[in-house]
XYZ file of C-alpha atoms in Angstrom:
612
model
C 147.166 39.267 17.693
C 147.263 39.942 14.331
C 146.985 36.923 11.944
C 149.800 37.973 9.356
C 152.079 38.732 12.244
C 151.139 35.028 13.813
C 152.421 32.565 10.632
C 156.229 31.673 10.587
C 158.466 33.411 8.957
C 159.738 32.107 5.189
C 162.589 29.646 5.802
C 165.991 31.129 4.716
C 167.291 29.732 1.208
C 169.533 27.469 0.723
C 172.551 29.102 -1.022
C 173.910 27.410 -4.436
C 177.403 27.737 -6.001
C 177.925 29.419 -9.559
C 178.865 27.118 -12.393
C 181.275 27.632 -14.549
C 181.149 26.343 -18.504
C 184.897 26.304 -18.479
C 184.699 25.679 -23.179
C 182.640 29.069 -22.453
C 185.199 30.889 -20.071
C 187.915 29.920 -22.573
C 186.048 31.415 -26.026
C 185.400 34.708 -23.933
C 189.096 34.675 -23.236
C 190.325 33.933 -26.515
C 187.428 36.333 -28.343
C 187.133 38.848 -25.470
C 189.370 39.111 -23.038
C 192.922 38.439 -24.849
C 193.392 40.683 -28.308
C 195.348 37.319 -29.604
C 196.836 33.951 -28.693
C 199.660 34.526 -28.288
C 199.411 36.042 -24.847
C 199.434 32.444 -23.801
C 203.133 31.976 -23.932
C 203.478 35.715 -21.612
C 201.020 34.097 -19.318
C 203.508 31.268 -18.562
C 206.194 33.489 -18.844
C 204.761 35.446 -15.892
C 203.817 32.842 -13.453
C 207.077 31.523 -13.924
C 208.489 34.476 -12.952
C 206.690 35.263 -10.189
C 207.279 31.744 -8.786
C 210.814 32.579 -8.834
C 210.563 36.223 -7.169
C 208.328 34.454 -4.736
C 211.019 32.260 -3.653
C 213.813 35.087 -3.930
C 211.669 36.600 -1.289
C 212.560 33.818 1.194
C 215.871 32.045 -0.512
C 217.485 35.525 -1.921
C 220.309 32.457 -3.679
C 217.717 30.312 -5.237
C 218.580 29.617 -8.838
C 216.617 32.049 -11.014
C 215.959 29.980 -14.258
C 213.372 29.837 -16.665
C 213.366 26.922 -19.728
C 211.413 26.549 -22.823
C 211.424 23.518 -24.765
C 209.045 23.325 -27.997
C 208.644 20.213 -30.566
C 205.937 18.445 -32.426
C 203.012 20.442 -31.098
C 203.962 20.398 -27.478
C 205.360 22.968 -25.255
C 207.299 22.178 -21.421
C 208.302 25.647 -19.477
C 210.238 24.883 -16.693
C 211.408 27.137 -14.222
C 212.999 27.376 -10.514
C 210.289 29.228 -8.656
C 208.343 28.080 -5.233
C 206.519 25.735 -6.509
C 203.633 24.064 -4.768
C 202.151 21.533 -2.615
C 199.068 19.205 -3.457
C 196.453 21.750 -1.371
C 197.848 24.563 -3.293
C 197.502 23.130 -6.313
C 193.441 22.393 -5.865
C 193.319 25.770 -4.102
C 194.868 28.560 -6.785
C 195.273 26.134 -10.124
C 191.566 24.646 -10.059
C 189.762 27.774 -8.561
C 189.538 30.494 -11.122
C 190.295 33.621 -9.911
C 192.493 32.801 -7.378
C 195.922 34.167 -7.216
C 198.888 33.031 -5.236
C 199.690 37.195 -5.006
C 196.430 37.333 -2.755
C 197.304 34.510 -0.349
C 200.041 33.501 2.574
C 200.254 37.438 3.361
C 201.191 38.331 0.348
C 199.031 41.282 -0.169
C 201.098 43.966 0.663
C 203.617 42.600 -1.870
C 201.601 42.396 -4.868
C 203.746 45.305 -6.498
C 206.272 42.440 -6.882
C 204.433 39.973 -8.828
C 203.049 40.480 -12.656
C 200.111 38.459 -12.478
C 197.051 39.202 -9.977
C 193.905 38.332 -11.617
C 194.121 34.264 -10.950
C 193.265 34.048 -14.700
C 196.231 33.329 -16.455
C 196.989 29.705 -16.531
C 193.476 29.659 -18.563
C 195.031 31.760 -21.560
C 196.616 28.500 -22.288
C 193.518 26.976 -23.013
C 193.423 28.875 -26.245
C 196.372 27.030 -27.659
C 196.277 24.039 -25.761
C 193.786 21.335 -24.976
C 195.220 19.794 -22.154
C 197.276 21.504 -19.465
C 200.122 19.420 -17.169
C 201.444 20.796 -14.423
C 203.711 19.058 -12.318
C 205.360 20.983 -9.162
C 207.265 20.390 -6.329
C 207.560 22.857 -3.264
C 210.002 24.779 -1.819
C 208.253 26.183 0.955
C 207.865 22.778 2.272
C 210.936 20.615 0.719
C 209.646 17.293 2.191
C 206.319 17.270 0.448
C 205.957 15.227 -2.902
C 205.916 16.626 -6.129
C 202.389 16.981 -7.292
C 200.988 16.906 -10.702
C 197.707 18.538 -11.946
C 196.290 17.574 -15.247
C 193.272 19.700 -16.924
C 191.287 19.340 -19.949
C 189.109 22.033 -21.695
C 185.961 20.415 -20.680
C 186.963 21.982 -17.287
C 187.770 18.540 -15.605
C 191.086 17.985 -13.780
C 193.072 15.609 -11.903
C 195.731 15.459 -9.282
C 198.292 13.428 -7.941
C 201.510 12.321 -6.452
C 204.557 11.517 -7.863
C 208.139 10.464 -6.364
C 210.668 12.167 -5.568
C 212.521 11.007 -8.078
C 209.991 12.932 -11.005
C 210.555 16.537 -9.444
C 214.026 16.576 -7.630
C 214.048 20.000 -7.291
C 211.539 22.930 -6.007
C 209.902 24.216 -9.095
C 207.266 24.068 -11.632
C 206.699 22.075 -15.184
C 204.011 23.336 -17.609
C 203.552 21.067 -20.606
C 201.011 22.101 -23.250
C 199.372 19.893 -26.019
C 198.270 22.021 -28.996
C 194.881 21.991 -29.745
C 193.611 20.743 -33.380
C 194.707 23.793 -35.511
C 196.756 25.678 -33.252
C 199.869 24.043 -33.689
C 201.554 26.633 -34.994
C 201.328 28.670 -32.067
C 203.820 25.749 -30.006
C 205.987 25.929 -32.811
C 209.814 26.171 -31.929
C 210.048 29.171 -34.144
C 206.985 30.877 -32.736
C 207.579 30.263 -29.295
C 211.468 32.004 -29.758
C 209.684 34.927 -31.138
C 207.230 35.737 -28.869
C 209.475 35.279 -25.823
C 212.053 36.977 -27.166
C 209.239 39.830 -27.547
C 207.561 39.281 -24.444
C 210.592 38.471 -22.230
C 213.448 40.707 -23.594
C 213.883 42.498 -20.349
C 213.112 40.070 -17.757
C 215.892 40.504 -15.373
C 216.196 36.463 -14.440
C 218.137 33.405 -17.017
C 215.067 32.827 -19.620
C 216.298 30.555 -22.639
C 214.320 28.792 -25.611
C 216.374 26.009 -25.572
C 219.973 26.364 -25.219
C 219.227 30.422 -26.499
C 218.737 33.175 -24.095
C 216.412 35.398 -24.681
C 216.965 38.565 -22.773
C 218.793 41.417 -23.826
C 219.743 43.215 -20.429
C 221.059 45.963 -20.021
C 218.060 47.692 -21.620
C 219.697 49.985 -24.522
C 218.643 52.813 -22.642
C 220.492 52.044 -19.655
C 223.855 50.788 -21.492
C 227.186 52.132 -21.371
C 228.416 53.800 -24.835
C 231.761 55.310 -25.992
C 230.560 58.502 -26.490
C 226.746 60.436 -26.988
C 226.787 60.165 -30.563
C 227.275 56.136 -30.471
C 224.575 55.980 -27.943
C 222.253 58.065 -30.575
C 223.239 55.787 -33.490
C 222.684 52.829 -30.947
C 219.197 54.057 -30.298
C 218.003 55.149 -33.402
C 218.469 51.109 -34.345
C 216.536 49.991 -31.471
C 213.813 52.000 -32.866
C 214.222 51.141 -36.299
C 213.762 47.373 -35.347
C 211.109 47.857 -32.756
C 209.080 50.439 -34.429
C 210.508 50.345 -38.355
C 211.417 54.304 -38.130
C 214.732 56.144 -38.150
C 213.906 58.854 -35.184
C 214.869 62.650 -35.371
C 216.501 62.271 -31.976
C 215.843 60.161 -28.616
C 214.465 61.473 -25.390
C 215.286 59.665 -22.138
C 212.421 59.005 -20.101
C 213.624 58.727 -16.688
C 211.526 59.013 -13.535
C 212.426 57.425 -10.501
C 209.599 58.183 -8.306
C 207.356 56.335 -10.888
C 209.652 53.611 -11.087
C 210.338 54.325 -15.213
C 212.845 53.793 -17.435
C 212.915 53.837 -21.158
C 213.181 55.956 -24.095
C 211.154 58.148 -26.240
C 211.861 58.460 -30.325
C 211.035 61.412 -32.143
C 209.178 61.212 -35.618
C 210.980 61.791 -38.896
C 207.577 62.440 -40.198
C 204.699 64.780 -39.200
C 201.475 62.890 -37.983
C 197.962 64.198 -37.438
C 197.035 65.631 -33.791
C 194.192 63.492 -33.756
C 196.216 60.150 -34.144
C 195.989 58.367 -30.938
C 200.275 57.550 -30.349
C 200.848 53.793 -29.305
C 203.701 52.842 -27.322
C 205.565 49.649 -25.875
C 205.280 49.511 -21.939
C 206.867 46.257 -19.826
C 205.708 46.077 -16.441
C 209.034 44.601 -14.131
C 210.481 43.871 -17.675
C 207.658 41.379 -19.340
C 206.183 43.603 -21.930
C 202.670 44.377 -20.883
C 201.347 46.367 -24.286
C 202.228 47.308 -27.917
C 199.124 49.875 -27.863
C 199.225 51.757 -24.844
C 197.629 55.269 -26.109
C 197.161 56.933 -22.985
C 200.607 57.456 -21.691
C 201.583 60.496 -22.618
C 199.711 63.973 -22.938
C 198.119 64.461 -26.198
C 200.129 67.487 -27.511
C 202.865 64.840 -27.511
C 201.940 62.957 -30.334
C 205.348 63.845 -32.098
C 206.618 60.599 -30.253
C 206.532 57.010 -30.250
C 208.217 55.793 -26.556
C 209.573 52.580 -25.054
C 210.071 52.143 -21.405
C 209.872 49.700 -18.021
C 207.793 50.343 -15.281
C 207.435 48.399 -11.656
C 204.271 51.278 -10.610
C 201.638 51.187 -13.226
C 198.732 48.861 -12.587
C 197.727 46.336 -15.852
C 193.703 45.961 -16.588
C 192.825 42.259 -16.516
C 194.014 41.014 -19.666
C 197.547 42.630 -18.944
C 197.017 44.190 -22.168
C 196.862 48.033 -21.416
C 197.018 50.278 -17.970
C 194.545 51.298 -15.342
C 193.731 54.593 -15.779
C 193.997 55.795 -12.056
C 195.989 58.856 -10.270
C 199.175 56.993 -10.526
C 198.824 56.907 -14.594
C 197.393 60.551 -14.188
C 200.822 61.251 -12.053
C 203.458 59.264 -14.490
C 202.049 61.171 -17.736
C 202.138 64.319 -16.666
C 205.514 63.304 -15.332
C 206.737 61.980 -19.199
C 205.422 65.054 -20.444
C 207.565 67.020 -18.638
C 210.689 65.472 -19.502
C 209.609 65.452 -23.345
C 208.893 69.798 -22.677
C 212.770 69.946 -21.111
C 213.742 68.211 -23.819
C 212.101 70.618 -26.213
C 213.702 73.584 -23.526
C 217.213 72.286 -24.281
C 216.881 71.975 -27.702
C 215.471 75.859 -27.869
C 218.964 76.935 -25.502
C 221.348 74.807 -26.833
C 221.034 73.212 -30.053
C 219.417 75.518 -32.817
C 219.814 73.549 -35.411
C 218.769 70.281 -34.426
C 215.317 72.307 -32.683
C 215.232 73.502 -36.373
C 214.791 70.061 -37.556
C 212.565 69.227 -35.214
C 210.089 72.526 -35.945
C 210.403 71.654 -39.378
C 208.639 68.238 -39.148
C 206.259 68.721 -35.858
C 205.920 72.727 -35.565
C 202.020 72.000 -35.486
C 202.408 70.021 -32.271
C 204.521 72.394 -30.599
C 202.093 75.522 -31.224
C 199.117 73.575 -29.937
C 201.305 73.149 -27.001
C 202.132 76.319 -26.465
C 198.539 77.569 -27.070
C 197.651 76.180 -23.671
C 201.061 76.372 -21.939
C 202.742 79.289 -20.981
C 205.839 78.036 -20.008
C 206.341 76.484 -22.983
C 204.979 79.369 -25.025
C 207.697 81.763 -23.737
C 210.351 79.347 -24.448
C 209.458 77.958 -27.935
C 207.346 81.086 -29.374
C 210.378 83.039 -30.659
C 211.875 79.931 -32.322
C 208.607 79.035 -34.401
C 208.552 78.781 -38.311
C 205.703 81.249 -39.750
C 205.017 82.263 -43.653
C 205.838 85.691 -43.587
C 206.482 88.171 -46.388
C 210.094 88.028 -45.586
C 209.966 84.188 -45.936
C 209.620 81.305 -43.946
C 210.723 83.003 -40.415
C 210.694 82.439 -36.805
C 208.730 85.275 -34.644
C 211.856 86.520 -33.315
C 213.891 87.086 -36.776
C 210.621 88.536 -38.458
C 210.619 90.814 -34.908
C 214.079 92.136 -35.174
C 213.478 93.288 -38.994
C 210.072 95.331 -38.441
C 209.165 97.673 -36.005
C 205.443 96.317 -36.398
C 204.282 92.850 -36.889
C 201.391 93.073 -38.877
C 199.225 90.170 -39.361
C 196.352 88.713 -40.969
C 194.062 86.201 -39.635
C 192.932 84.213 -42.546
C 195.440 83.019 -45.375
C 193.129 84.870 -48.140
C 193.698 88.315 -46.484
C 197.283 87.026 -46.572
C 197.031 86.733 -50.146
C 195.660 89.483 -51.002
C 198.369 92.081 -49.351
C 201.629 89.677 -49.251
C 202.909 91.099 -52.988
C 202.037 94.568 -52.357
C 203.063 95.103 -48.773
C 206.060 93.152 -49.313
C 206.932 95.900 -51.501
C 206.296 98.899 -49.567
C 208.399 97.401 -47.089
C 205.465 96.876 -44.915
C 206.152 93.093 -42.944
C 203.191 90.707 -42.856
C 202.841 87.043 -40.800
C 200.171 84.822 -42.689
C 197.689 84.298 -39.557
C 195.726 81.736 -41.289
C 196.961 78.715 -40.066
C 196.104 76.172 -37.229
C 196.972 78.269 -33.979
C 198.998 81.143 -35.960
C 197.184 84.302 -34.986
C 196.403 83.495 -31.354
C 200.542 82.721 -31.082
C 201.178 85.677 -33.381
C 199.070 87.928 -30.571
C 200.802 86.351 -27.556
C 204.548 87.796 -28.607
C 204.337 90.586 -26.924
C 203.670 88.802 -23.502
C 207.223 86.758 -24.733
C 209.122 89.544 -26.066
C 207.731 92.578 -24.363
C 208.280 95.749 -26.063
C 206.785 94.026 -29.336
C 204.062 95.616 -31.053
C 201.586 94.000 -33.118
C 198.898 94.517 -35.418
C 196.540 93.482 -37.245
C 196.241 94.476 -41.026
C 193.287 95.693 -42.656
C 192.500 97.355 -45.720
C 192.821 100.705 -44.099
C 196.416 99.952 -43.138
C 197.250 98.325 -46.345
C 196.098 101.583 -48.464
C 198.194 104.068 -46.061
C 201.182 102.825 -47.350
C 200.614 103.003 -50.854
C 201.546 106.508 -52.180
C 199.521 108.595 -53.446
C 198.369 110.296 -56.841
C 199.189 114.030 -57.706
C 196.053 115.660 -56.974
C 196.147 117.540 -60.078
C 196.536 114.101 -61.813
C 193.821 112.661 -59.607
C 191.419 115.567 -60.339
C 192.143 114.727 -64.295
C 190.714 111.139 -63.789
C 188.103 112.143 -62.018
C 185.096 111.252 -64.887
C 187.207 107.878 -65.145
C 186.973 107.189 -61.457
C 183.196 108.309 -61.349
C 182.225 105.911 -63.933
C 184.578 102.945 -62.599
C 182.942 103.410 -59.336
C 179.122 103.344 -60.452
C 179.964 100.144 -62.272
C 180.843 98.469 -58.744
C 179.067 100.249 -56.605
C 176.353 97.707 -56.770
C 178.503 95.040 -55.664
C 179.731 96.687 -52.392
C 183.218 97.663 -53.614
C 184.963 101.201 -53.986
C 187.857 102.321 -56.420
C 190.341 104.495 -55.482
C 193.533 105.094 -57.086
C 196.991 104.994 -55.730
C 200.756 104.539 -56.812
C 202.203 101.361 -55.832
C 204.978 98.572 -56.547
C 204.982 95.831 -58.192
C 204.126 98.092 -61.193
C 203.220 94.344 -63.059
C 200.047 94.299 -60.024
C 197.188 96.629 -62.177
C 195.077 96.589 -59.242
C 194.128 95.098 -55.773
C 191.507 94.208 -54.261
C 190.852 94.512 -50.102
C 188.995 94.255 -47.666
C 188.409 92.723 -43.793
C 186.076 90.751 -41.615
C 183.733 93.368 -40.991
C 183.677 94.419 -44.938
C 182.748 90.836 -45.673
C 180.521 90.474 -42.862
C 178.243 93.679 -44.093
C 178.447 92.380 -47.511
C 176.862 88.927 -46.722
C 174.226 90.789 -44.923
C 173.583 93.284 -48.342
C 173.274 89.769 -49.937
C 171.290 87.964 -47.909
C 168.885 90.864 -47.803
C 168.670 91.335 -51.442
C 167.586 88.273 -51.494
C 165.333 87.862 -48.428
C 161.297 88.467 -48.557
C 159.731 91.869 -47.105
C 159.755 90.552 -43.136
C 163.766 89.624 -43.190
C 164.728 92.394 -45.681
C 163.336 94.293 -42.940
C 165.174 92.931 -39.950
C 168.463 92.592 -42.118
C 168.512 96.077 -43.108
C 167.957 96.875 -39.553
C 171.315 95.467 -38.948
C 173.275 97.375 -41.758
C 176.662 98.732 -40.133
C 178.890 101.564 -40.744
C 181.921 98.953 -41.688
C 184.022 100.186 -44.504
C 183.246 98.715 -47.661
C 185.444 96.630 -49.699
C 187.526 98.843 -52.183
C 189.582 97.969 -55.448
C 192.786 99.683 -55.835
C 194.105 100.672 -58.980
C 197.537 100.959 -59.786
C 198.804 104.335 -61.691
C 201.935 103.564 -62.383
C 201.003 100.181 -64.130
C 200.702 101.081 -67.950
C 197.397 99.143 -68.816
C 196.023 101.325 -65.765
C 196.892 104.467 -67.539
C 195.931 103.262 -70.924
C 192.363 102.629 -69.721
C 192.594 105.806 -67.849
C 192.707 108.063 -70.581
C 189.330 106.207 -72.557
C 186.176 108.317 -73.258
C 183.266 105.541 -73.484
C 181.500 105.051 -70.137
C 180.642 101.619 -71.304
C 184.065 100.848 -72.244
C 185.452 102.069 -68.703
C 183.214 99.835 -66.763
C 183.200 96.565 -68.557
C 187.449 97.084 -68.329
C 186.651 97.890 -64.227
C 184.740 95.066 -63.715
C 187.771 93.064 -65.925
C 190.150 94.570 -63.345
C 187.848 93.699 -60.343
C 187.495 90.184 -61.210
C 191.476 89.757 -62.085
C 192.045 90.865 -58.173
C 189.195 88.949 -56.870
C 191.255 85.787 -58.645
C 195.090 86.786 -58.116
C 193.899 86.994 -54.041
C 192.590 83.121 -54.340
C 189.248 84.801 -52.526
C 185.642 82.397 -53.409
C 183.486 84.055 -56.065
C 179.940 84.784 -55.201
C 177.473 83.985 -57.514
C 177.456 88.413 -58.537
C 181.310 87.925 -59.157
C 180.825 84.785 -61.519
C 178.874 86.927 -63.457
C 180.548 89.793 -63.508
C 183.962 87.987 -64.822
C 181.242 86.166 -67.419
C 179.807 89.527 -68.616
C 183.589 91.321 -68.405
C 184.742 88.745 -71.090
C 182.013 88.911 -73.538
C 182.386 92.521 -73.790
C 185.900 92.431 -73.925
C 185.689 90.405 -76.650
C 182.606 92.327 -78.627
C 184.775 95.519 -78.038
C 188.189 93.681 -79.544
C 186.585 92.092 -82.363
C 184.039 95.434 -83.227
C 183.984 96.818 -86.884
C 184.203 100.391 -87.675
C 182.333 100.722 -91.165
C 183.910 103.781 -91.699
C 187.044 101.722 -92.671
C 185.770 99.084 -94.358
C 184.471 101.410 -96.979
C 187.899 103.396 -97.156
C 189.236 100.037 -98.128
């Protein structure tokens, strides 16, 4: 036999229990865990709550009560719940991660209880430094009230009491503030946060004599009439979220178990800012900051609402992202798109209002949605050369939409199509020409198109060939001067006779004439492989204006020199008046235009000064 297979097998360790530095546990709750201390006070709030829906569940007429007394740095919360017996009391309140929601069969009624982590008695430790508890059953009536007592230093005690120190099933907290955190078991403080925490608790909570729910939820209240409901809910959003809201959007979904209400913005707000909004789970409020509730396109909105469905993280400060969160937002965001449907069938003007604030948010929704594309698309604002128009108006006035795709081709054309009657939509914009492009699919029958310089110069009349012939020496030398900088002249008859020229061009005319550049100023091997590249696009072209007097004025000159340093004037004017970026070339062109402008103008003929 083999030797190794002959010696005795290793002995089987011994196994050891974790330790737990309870002063540690505590500063990774207060630092880590918990986003302030004041979560302590909806910690006790919650257990005493589901001590009472615990009972409920086997005395449906127990007293439902909850009582909060504050003074001098101490804090007693009392409440009629199920209390418990000395072996539940070493079980769940000294054994950390235990929860009463996991034991006695319980399990399959956790969706009834707040609190499921077995962690939330500690939060108290980050006010407190001593913890009494002192509870008396109802599940077993005959058993004596117990009391646990627990320092910080993670010891505790237990014991007895008579009957005569618990008379009734329930449970006693009383809190003694640690040095410096007074404040937080102030009287004051502890009516404000329960009044936050616990507004729509559905059981008798009081601070004091002072109750401090406020059931119905204003969503669910009766009102006279719609418009005192509106005016009723645009307060409640004023005092929870310090806005007057457009309008109100209820946010009701059964299936998910949700209730509440979503306010509109009076003011527009990036896309990118994440949206945070107030969620109570079974009416404690669970988070101030919940940012992933709704779809992103939805950012227009700030929302309130009650849920029994969605599932808290462990510091019942925001929700589990799982398929039933997945399920609920895409739920909200459907009521907040029939809202939006109503509005467009319905109520013009107040969908006017609306657009007018958060039109952004509504084209990058319907950018990805169709349905909500063929119902909002015709009602959109757009900067047209008619105005400030939805698609729809601009539609019914012009048998083309013409549009451009970035706001400095807009520019460029808006005076002088507007003019010739020819109907442009500045493209430009976030979204614009993708939405412009997808009218047809809404409104079929639509055509549209997109301008270029072609288009632009087909409506603008034309010059008397005789005329035209007559200017031909003008024309020959104002095109030499530019030829070198990619652009053509041509001349034409147009309106606004105050425009002496304009200057146009497209994608592909600006594309070929950053490759010119670029290979101007490349070395021999990418001169080479630019030039190989060189297109057949139409170049950019200046067009001059023969009805406006200064164009006819410098028509009719003789000098050459004269002709082009007034062309390249006239170039650089349009290059400004269309807002387009100057190129290095154009900078000095407008720099050599002026000082011969100003040579010519201020030029003395000696011929005169000797006649004087």
């Amino acid at each position: 036999m083999d030797s190794q297979t002959s010696q005795p097998s290793p002995a089987s360790p011994s196994p050891h229990t974790f330790q737990v530095d309870l002063r540690g546990l505590v500063d990774l709750l207060s630092h880590h865990l918990y986003s302030s201390p004041k979560v302590y006070l909806r910690e006790l709030l919650q257990n005493a709550v589901d001590a009472i829906t615990a009972r409920r569940a086997e005395q449906p007429d127990a007293p439902a009560t909850v009582r909060l007394h504050a003074e001098g740095g101490t804090l007693r919360v009392e409440d009629s719940g199920v209390g418990l017996t000395e072996s539940d009391v070493h079980s769940l309140l000294a054994t950390i991660g235990r929860s009463s929601k996991r034991d006695d069969g319980l399990e399959s009624a956790r969706s009834d209880f707040l609190g499921q982590f077995g962690i939330g008695l500690l939060a108290c430790f980050v006010v407190a430094e001593r913890i009494r508890v002192v509870s008396r059953s109802a599940r077993t009536p005959h058993a004596a009230p117990v009391e646990w007592t627990a320092a910080d230093d993670g010891s505790y005690t237990v014991r007895t009491l008579p009957h005569s120190a618990r008379p009734e099933p329930g449970t006693t907290v009383h809190l003694v503030a640690r040095a410096g955190a007074g404040e937080w078991l102030s009287a004051e403080r502890v009516r404000s946060l329960a009044r936050d925490f616990g507004a729509l608790l559905p059981y008798d909570v009081r601070v004091g004599d002072e109750p401090i729910a406020d059931l119905p939820a204003p969503w669910d209240r009766s009102y006279p009439s719609p418009a005192t409901r509106r005016v009723a809910l645009a307060r409640h959003c004023h005092d929870l979220f310090g806005f007057t809201p457009l309008d109100s959007i209820d946010l009701d979904v059964p299936l998910a178990g949700i209730r509440g209400v979503a306010y509109v913005l009076p003011s527009a707000v990036s896309p990118a800012q994440r949206a945070s909004h107030r969620v109570h789970l079974k009416g404690m409020l669970l988070t101030e900051r919940a940012e992933q509730l709704l779809p992103d396109w939805a950012f227009f909105v700030r929302c309130v609402l009650d849920t029994d469905s969605l599932r808290p993280t462990a510091s019942r400060e925001s929700l589990y992202e799982d398929e039933t969160l997945a399920a609920v937002r895409e739920a909200l965001g459907e009521r907040i798109r029939s809202w939006l449907t109503g509005l467009a069938a319905g109520d013009p003007e107040r969908l006017a209002a609306f657009l007018s604030v958060h039109h952004l948010g509504v084209k990058s929704l319907a950018r990805h949605d169709p349905e909500m594309l063929r119902t909002m698309l015709p009602w959109l604002p757009f900067e047209t050369t008619d105005g400030r128009l939805s698609l729809e108006e601009f539609a019914q006035r012009h048998p083309v939409v013409h549009f451009t795709r970035t706001v400095e081709e807009y520019r460029q054309v808006a005076p002088i199509a507007s003019a010739q009657g020819v109907g442009v939509v500045n493209g430009g914009y976030t979204y614009d020409s993708e939405l412009v492009e997808a009218l047809p699919s809404v409104r079929p029958g639509t055509v549209v198109s997109e301008l270029d310089a072609d288009t632009v110069t087909a409506h603008l009349d034309g010059v008397d060939p005789a005329e035209e012939l007559a200017l031909s020496p003008f024309l020959a030398a104002a095109r030499a001067r530019l030829d070198p900088l990619g652009c053509d002249v041509v001349l034409r008859a147009f309106h606004p006779l105050s425009v002496p020229a304009l200057h146009l061009d497209d994608r592909a005319a600006r594309h070929e004439q950053a490759r010119a550049d670029a290979e101007e100023q490349a070395d021999d091997l990418w001169a080479g492989i630019l030039g190989s590249l060189r297109g057949s696009a139409p170049r950019a072209r200046l067009v001059l204006n023969h009805l406006n007097p200064l164009i006819r004025r410098i028509s009719s000159l003789d000098d050459p020199d004269l002709i082009g340093t007034a062309t390249e004037s006239l170039y650089g004017q349009a290059l400004l008046m269309a807002q387009r970026p100057l190129r290095p070339a154009d900078s000095a062109l407008l720099n050599r235009a002026f000082i011969g402008l100003l040579e010519w103008a201020t030029h003395t003929d000696p011929g005169k000064d000797d006649r004087r």
